[in-house]
Structures are given as C-alpha cells and as structure tokens.
PDB file of C-alpha atoms in Angstrom:
ATOM      1  CA  MET X1198      26.220   0.656 -52.264  1.00  0.00           C
ATOM      2  CA  LYS X1199      24.331  -1.198 -49.546  1.00  0.00           C
ATOM      3  CA  ILE X1200      21.117  -2.940 -50.490  1.00  0.00           C
ATOM      4  CA  THR X1201      18.502  -3.488 -47.781  1.00  0.00           C
ATOM      5  CA  THR X1202      15.627  -5.842 -48.105  1.00  0.00           C
ATOM      6  CA  PRO X1203      12.063  -4.960 -47.081  1.00  0.00           C
ATOM      7  CA  MET X1204      12.142  -7.703 -44.426  1.00  0.00           C
ATOM      8  CA  LYS X1205      15.248  -6.208 -42.835  1.00  0.00           C
ATOM      9  CA  ASN X1206      13.586  -2.767 -42.736  1.00  0.00           C
ATOM     10  CA  LEU X1207      10.463  -4.315 -41.232  1.00  0.00           C
ATOM     11  CA  GLY X1208      12.565  -5.933 -38.498  1.00  0.00           C
ATOM     12  CA  HIS X1209      14.180  -2.596 -37.631  1.00  0.00           C
ATOM     13  CA  PHE X1210      10.773  -0.896 -37.580  1.00  0.00           C
ATOM     14  CA  ALA X1211       9.315  -3.606 -35.304  1.00  0.00           C
ATOM     15  CA  ALA X1212      12.250  -3.319 -32.896  1.00  0.00           C
ATOM     16  CA  LEU X1213      11.862   0.459 -32.776  1.00  0.00           C
ATOM     17  CA  ALA X1214       8.083   0.171 -32.213  1.00  0.00           C
ATOM     18  CA  ILE X1215       8.618  -2.249 -29.300  1.00  0.00           C
ATOM     19  CA  LEU X1216      11.228   0.044 -27.771  1.00  0.00           C
ATOM     20  CA  VAL X1217       8.882   3.043 -27.994  1.00  0.00           C
ATOM     21  CA  ALA X1218       6.018   1.009 -26.491  1.00  0.00           C
ATOM     22  CA  PHE X1219       8.103  -0.084 -23.495  1.00  0.00           C
ATOM     23  CA  ALA X1220       9.411   3.434 -22.967  1.00  0.00           C
ATOM     24  CA  THR X1221       5.856   4.790 -22.988  1.00  0.00           C
ATOM     25  CA  ILE X1222       4.586   2.170 -20.539  1.00  0.00           C
ATOM     26  CA  PHE X1223       7.436   2.552 -18.070  1.00  0.00           C
ATOM     27  CA  SER X1224       7.475   6.347 -18.181  1.00  0.00           C
ATOM     28  CA  GLY X1225       3.753   6.319 -17.370  1.00  0.00           C
ATOM     29  CA  MET X1226       4.312   4.020 -14.398  1.00  0.00           C
ATOM     30  CA  ALA X1227       6.962   6.342 -12.989  1.00  0.00           C
ATOM     31  CA  SER X1228       4.403   9.120 -12.602  1.00  0.00           C
ATOM     32  CA  SER X1229       2.675   8.892  -9.208  1.00  0.00           C
ATOM     33  CA  ASN X1230      -0.731   9.492 -10.787  1.00  0.00           C
ATOM     34  CA  ASN X1231      -0.431   6.482 -13.075  1.00  0.00           C
ATOM     35  CA  HIS X1232       1.303   4.069 -10.727  1.00  0.00           C
ATOM     36  CA  PRO X1233      -1.042   1.153  -9.961  1.00  0.00           C
ATOM     37  CA  ARG X1234      -0.442   1.296  -6.191  1.00  0.00           C
ATOM     38  CA  ALA X1235      -0.662   5.080  -5.901  1.00  0.00           C
ATOM     39  CA  HIS X1236      -4.470   5.024  -5.979  1.00  0.00           C
ATOM     40  CA  VAL X1237      -4.637   2.327  -3.327  1.00  0.00           C
ATOM     41  CA  ILE X1238      -2.404   4.300  -0.988  1.00  0.00           C
ATOM     42  CA  ASP X1239      -4.460   7.472  -1.507  1.00  0.00           C
ATOM     43  CA  ALA X1240      -7.863   5.808  -1.120  1.00  0.00           C
ATOM     44  CA  VAL X1241      -7.188   3.424   1.718  1.00  0.00           C
ATOM     45  CA  GLY X1242      -4.761   3.644   4.487  1.00  0.00           C
ATOM     46  CA  ILE X1243      -5.319   2.612   8.030  1.00  0.00           C
ATOM     47  CA  VAL X1244      -5.772  -0.966   9.224  1.00  0.00           C
ATOM     48  CA  VAL X1245      -7.469  -1.242  12.601  1.00  0.00           C
ATOM     49  CA  THR X1246      -8.625  -4.309  14.476  1.00  0.00           C
ATOM     50  CA  LEU X1247     -11.838  -4.309  16.487  1.00  0.00           C
ATOM     51  CA  GLN X1248     -11.766  -6.888  19.280  1.00  0.00           C
ATOM     52  CA  ASN X1249     -14.758  -8.020  21.327  1.00  0.00           C
ATOM     53  CA  LYS X1250     -13.928  -9.606  24.696  1.00  0.00           C
ATOM     54  CA  CYS X1251     -17.554  -9.442  25.875  1.00  0.00           C
ATOM     55  CA  THR X1252     -19.978 -12.317  26.260  1.00  0.00           C
ATOM     56  CA  ARG X1253     -22.339 -10.745  23.705  1.00  0.00           C
ATOM     57  CA  ASP X1254     -22.086  -9.617  20.080  1.00  0.00           C
ATOM     58  CA  VAL X1255     -21.328  -5.937  19.462  1.00  0.00           C
ATOM     59  CA  LYS X1256     -22.685  -3.957  16.491  1.00  0.00           C
ATOM     60  CA  TYR X1257     -20.567  -1.303  14.805  1.00  0.00           C
ATOM     61  CA  SER X1258     -21.091   1.176  11.993  1.00  0.00           C
ATOM     62  CA  LEU X1259     -18.649   3.123   9.844  1.00  0.00           C
ATOM     63  CA  SER X1260     -19.324   6.535   8.342  1.00  0.00           C
ATOM     64  CA  GLY X1261     -17.503   9.352   6.627  1.00  0.00           C
ATOM     65  CA  SER X1262     -14.621   9.414   4.158  1.00  0.00           C
ATOM     66  CA  GLY X1263     -16.823   7.791   1.527  1.00  0.00           C
ATOM     67  CA  VAL X1264     -17.727   4.777   3.681  1.00  0.00           C
ATOM     68  CA  ASP X1265     -21.090   3.843   5.174  1.00  0.00           C
ATOM     69  CA  ALA X1266     -21.235   0.287   6.480  1.00  0.00           C
ATOM     70  CA  GLU X1267     -22.465  -1.759   9.407  1.00  0.00           C
ATOM     71  CA  GLY X1268     -21.362  -5.010  10.911  1.00  0.00           C
ATOM     72  CA  THR X1269     -21.092  -7.149  14.003  1.00  0.00           C
ATOM     73  CA  VAL X1270     -18.112  -8.306  15.995  1.00  0.00           C
ATOM     74  CA  ALA X1271     -19.115 -11.647  17.486  1.00  0.00           C
ATOM     75  CA  LYS X1272     -18.396 -12.300  21.152  1.00  0.00           C
ATOM     76  CA  GLY X1273     -14.768 -13.267  21.672  1.00  0.00           C
ATOM     77  CA  ASP X1274     -13.898 -12.429  18.064  1.00  0.00           C
ATOM     78  CA  LYS X1275     -11.854  -9.727  16.345  1.00  0.00           C
ATOM     79  CA  ILE X1276     -11.988  -8.282  12.846  1.00  0.00           C
ATOM     80  CA  LYS X1277      -9.586  -6.222  10.758  1.00  0.00           C
ATOM     81  CA  LEU X1278     -10.858  -3.214   8.841  1.00  0.00           C
ATOM     82  CA  THR X1279      -8.991  -1.108   6.294  1.00  0.00           C
ATOM     83  CA  LEU X1280     -10.272   2.447   6.522  1.00  0.00           C
ATOM     84  CA  ALA X1281      -9.502   5.959   5.354  1.00  0.00           C
ATOM     85  CA  ILE X1282      -8.322   8.562   7.824  1.00  0.00           C
ATOM     86  CA  GLY X1283     -11.316  10.376   9.271  1.00  0.00           C
ATOM     87  CA  THR X1284     -13.717   7.421   9.204  1.00  0.00           C
ATOM     88  CA  ALA X1285     -15.969   7.488  12.282  1.00  0.00           C
ATOM     89  CA  ILE X1286     -16.709   4.233  14.109  1.00  0.00           C
ATOM     90  CA  THR X1287     -19.855   3.890  16.201  1.00  0.00           C
ATOM     91  CA  VAL X1288     -20.263   0.939  18.590  1.00  0.00           C
ATOM     92  CA  ASP X1289     -23.706  -0.086  19.823  1.00  0.00           C
ATOM     93  CA  GLY X1290     -25.068   3.312  18.747  1.00  0.00           C
ATOM     94  CA  GLU X1291     -22.457   5.378  20.634  1.00  0.00           C
ATOM     95  CA  ASP X1292     -19.523   7.291  19.139  1.00  0.00           C
ATOM     96  CA  PHE X1293     -16.439   5.133  19.572  1.00  0.00           C
ATOM     97  CA  MET X1294     -13.587   6.742  17.629  1.00  0.00           C
ATOM     98  CA  LYS X1295     -12.473   8.599  14.532  1.00  0.00           C
ATOM     99  CA  VAL X1296      -9.626   6.889  12.642  1.00  0.00           C
ATOM    100  CA  ASN X1297      -6.290   8.739  12.617  1.00  0.00           C
ATOM    101  CA  ALA X1298      -2.911   7.905  11.083  1.00  0.00           C
ATOM    102  CA  VAL X1299      -1.507   6.830  14.469  1.00  0.00           C
ATOM    103  CA  ASP X1300      -4.211   4.135  14.713  1.00  0.00           C
ATOM    104  CA  ASP X1301      -2.646   2.061  11.906  1.00  0.00           C
ATOM    105  CA  GLY X1302      -2.055  -1.510  13.082  1.00  0.00           C
ATOM    106  CA  GLN X1303      -3.711  -0.955  16.487  1.00  0.00           C
ATOM    107  CA  THR X1304      -6.317  -3.166  18.187  1.00  0.00           C
ATOM    108  CA  PHE X1305      -9.291  -1.533  19.897  1.00  0.00           C
ATOM    109  CA  GLN X1306     -11.609  -3.174  22.447  1.00  0.00           C
ATOM    110  CA  VAL X1307     -15.212  -2.537  21.365  1.00  0.00           C
ATOM    111  CA  CYS X1308     -16.940  -3.995  24.385  1.00  0.00           C
ATOM    112  CA  ARG X1309     -18.061  -1.537  27.079  1.00  0.00           C
TER     113      ARG X1309
END
C-alpha cells in the first residue's frame, strides 16, 4: 500500500493548476480575436508620409474611418501618419486623397 502525504498531493494539484492556466492562456492567444496584435492590425493599417516641399506651411485634415484630426506640415518637413483604409485627407481645404491599401509606405507631396 502506497501512502501519500498531503504536501505531495498539494504539489501535484499545484502543478496541474499551473498546466491548466498556461493551456488556457495560450489557447486564447491562438484565436485571432484574442491575439494582442489582431486588434491593431484591424484598427490601423496604412502608413503614409506627407511631405511639404513648399516655402510655406500646409494645413491638412483627416476624416472618416473613425478619425477626425487636423494638423500642419511645416515648410520643408514631412510627417508619417498611420491611418485606416478609407480615411480622407484634405490639404489647405481641398480634397487631396482617400487612403487605400496600395498607399502603404508611400510619400505624398502636399504642396500645390
């Protein structure tokens, strides 16, 4: 007859509990809905650079796809923006472009 001590049983229970916890965590991360980066990829997407080669500052505004913002690209400067597909960019009050997937990583001259 084998005699087990309460401490030995407690050790086996703790090991089993840790194993179940890790299995639960990692199985949840495998699902695309629970993966930490999955939400970033869905919400964001396209990186575009606005470059101003003019001798004056240029104002821009972003709208659509859950974004409404304004800013300025200083003369001779360029800025990177991370935007969702479908975001409209207006430059100095005129329609400039609507962001598409093919625009990712591209630089656009905002001076007219």
